[in-house]
Coordinates of C-alpha atoms in Angstrom, one line a residue:
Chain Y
X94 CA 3.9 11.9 7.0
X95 CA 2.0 11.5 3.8
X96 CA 3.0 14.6 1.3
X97 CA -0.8 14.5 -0.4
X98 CA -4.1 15.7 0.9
X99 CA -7.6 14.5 0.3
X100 CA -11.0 14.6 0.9
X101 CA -11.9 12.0 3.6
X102 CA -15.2 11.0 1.4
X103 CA -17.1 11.0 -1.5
X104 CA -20.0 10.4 -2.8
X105 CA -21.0 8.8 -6.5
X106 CA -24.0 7.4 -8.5
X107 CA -23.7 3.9 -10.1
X108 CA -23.0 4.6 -13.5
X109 CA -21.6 8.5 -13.6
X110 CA -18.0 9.2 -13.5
X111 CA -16.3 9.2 -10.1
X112 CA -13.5 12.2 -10.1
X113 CA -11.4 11.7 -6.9
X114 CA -9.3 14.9 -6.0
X115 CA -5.7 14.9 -4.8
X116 CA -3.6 17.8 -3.5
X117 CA 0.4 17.8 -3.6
X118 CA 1.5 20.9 -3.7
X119 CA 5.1 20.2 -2.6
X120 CA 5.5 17.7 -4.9
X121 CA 9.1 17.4 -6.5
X122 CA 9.8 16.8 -10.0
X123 CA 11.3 13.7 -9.6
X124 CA 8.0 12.3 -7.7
X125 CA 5.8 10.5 -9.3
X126 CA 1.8 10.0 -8.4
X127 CA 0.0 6.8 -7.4
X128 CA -2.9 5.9 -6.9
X129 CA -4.3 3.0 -5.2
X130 CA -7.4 1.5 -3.5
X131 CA -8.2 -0.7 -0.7
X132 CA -12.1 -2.3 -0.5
X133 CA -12.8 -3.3 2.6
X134 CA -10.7 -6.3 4.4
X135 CA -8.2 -6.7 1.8
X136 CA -5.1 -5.5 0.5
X137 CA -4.7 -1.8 -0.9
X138 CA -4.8 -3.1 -5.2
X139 CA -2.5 -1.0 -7.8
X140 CA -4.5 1.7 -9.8
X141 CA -2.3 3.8 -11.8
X142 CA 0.8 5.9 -11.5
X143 CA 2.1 9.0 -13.6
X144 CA 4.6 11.6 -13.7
X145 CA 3.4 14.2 -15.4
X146 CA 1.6 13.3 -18.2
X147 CA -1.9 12.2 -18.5
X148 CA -2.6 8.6 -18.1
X149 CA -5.0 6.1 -19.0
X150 CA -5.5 2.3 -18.5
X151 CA -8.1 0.0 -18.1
X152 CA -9.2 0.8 -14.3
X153 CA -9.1 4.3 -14.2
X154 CA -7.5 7.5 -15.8
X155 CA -4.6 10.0 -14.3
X156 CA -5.2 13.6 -14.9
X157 CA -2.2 15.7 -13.5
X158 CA -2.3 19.5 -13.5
X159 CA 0.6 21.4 -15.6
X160 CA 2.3 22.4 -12.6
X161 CA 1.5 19.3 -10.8
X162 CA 0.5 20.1 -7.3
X163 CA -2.7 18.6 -7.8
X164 CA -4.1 15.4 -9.5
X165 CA -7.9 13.7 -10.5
X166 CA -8.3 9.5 -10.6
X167 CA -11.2 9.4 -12.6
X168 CA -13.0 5.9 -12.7
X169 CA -15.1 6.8 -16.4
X170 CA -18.1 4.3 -15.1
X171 CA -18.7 4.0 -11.1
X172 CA -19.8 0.8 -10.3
X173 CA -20.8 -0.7 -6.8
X174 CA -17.6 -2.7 -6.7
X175 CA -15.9 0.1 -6.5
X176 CA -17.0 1.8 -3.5
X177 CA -13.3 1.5 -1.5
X178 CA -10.8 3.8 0.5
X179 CA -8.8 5.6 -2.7
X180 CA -4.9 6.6 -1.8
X181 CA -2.8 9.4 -3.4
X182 CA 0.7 8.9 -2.9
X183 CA 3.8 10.6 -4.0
X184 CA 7.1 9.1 -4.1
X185 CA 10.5 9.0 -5.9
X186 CA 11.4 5.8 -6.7
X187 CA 14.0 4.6 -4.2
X188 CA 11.8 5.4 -1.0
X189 CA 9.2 3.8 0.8
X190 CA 5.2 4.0 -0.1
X191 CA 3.4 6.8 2.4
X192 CA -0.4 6.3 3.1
X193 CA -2.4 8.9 4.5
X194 CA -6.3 8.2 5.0
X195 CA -7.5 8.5 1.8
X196 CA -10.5 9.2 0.5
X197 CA -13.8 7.0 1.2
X198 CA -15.8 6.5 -1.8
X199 CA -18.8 5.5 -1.6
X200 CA -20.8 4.2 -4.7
X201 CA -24.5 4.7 -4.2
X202 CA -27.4 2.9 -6.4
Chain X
X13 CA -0.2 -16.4 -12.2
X14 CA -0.4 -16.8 -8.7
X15 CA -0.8 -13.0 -6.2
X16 CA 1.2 -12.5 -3.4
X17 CA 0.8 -14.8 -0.5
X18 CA 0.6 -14.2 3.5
X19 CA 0.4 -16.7 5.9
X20 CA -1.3 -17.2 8.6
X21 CA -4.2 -15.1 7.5
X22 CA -5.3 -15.1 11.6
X23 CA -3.5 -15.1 14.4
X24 CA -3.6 -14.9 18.3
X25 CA -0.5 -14.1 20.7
X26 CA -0.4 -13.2 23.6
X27 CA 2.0 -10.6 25.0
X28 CA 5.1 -11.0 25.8
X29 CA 5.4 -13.9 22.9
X30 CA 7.4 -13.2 19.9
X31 CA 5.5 -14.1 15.8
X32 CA 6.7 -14.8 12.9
X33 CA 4.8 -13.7 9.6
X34 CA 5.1 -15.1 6.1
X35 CA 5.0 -13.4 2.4
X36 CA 5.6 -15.4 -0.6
X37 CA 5.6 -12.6 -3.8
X38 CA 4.6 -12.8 -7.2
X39 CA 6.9 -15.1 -9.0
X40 CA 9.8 -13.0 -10.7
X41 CA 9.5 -10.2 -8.3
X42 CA 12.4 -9.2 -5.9
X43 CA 11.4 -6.6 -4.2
X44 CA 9.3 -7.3 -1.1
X45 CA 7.3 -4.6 1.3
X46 CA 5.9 -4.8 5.2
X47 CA 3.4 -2.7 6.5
X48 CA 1.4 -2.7 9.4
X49 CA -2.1 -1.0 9.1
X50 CA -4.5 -0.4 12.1
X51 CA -7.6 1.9 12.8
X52 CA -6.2 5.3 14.4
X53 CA -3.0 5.0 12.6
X54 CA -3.9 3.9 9.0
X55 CA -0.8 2.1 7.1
X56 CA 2.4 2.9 7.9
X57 CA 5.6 1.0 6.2
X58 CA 8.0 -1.1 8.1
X59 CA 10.5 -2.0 5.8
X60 CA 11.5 -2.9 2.0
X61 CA 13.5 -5.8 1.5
X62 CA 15.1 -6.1 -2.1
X63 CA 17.6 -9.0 -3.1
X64 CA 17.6 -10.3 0.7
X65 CA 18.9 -6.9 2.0
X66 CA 16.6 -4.3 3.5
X67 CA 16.9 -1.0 1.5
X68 CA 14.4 1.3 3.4
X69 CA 12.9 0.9 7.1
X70 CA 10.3 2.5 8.7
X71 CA 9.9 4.3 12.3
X72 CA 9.3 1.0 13.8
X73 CA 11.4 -0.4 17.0
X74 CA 13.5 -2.7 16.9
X75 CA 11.3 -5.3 18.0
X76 CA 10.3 -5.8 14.9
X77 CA 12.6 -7.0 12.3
X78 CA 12.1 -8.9 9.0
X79 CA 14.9 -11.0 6.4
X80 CA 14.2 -11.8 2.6
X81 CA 15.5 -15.1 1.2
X82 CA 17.4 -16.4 -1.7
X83 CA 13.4 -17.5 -3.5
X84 CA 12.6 -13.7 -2.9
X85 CA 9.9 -14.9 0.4
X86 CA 9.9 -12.9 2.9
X87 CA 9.6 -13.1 6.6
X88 CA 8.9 -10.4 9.1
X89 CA 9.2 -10.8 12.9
X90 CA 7.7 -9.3 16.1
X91 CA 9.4 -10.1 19.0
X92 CA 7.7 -9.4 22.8
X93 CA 4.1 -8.7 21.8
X94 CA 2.4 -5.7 22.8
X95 CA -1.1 -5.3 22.9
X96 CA -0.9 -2.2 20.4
X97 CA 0.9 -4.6 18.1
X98 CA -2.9 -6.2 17.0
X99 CA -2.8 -5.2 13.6
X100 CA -3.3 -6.1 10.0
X101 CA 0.1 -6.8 8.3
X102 CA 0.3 -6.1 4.8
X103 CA 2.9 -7.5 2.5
X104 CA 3.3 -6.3 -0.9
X105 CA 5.9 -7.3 -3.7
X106 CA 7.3 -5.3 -6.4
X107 CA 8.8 -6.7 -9.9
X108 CA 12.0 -4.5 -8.9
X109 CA 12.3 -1.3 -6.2
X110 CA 11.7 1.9 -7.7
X111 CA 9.0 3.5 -9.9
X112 CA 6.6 0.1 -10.6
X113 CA 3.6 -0.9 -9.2
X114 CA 3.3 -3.2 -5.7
X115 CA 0.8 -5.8 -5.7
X116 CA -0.4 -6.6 -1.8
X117 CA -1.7 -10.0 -0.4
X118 CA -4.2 -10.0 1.6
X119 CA -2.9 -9.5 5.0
X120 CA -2.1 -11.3 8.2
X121 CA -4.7 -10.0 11.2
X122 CA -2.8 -10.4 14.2
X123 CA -4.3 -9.5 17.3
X124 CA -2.8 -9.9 20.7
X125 CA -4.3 -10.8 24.1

């Protein structure tokens, strides 16, 4: 079972930041956070991954809270390429890569 | 550089007949993942293959299996085809297992009849 919860969908105007919400509240300290995407009919694509600090690159940013039970993928500029199913998923390194449903964003013009 | 590679992209079995699915990863990456993704039960792992021996498998029977070779490919199989095995199957691969990012192909959509 996936160990993250989020919003089934979203909503975002073209342009404006999209901030995607992820809950994991029993997450461990040696767990890290991904984040990844999957647009329709294709493979899920690599976003970004933290432990604990904030992190940045040139898809999206990572913001993890101080205690980390919850994290925000914000993508700065939402275009419609990126309207996609977004997956939070936590995982220590040695173990296998849980999906739950994601959340569907949906970039509108 | 070249992404991660599945073949067939489409198939059709019937049941009863076994498949065999290909993945050829990244160049320089090792670690190689299977995972089967349909509509009411999302994506769900199958196993990890790292350095042709499987290091994690997933609650899958045994009818499925899968083998890594020496040239990191990867090949999973599904033997007696059910109707519930119609699927897309993912492959990803990974520089090395652990904390790095996996790059998927784009799937091999396998339905059976």
């Amino acid at each position: 079972d996936a160990k993250t919860t989020q919003p089934p969908s979203m909503d975002c105007a073209e342009g404006r930041a999209a901030n995607l919400p992820c809950n994991h509240s029993t997450i461990s300290g040696n767990e890290y956070v991904y984040w990844y995407r999957q647009i329709h009919s294709q493979g899920p694509q690599y976003i970004i991954h933290g432990l604990k600090n904030n992190e940045t690159n040139e898809m999206a940013s990572l913001i993890i809270t101080e205690d980390r039970k919850s994290s925000t993928l914000i993508l700065p500029h939402a275009t419609l390429r990126d309207t996609a199913v977004y997956y939070c998923i936590v995982r220590v390194g040695n173990e296998d890569m849980r999906f739950g449903a994601g959340t569907r964003l949906t970039v509108k013009p | 550089k070249a992404g991660v590679t599945q073949t067939p992209r489409y198939l059709i079995k019937t049941r009863g007949q076994q498949v065999t699915l290909s993945c050829s990863p990244i160049s320089g990456h090792r670690s190689v993942s299977w995972y089967q993704q349909t509509p009411g039960q999302g994506l769900q792992f199958l196993f990890e293959y790292f350095s042709e021996t499987q290091r994690n498998k997933g609650n899958f029977p045994g009818r499925f299996s899968g083998r890594q070779f020496s040239n990191s490919r990867s090949e999973m199989n599904v033997s007696t085809l059910e109707l519930g095995d119609s699927a897309l199957y993912l492959c990803a691969s990974s520089r090395w297992t652990g904390n790095t990012e996996a790059f998927f192909g784009q799937g091999t959509r396998l339905t059976v009849v």
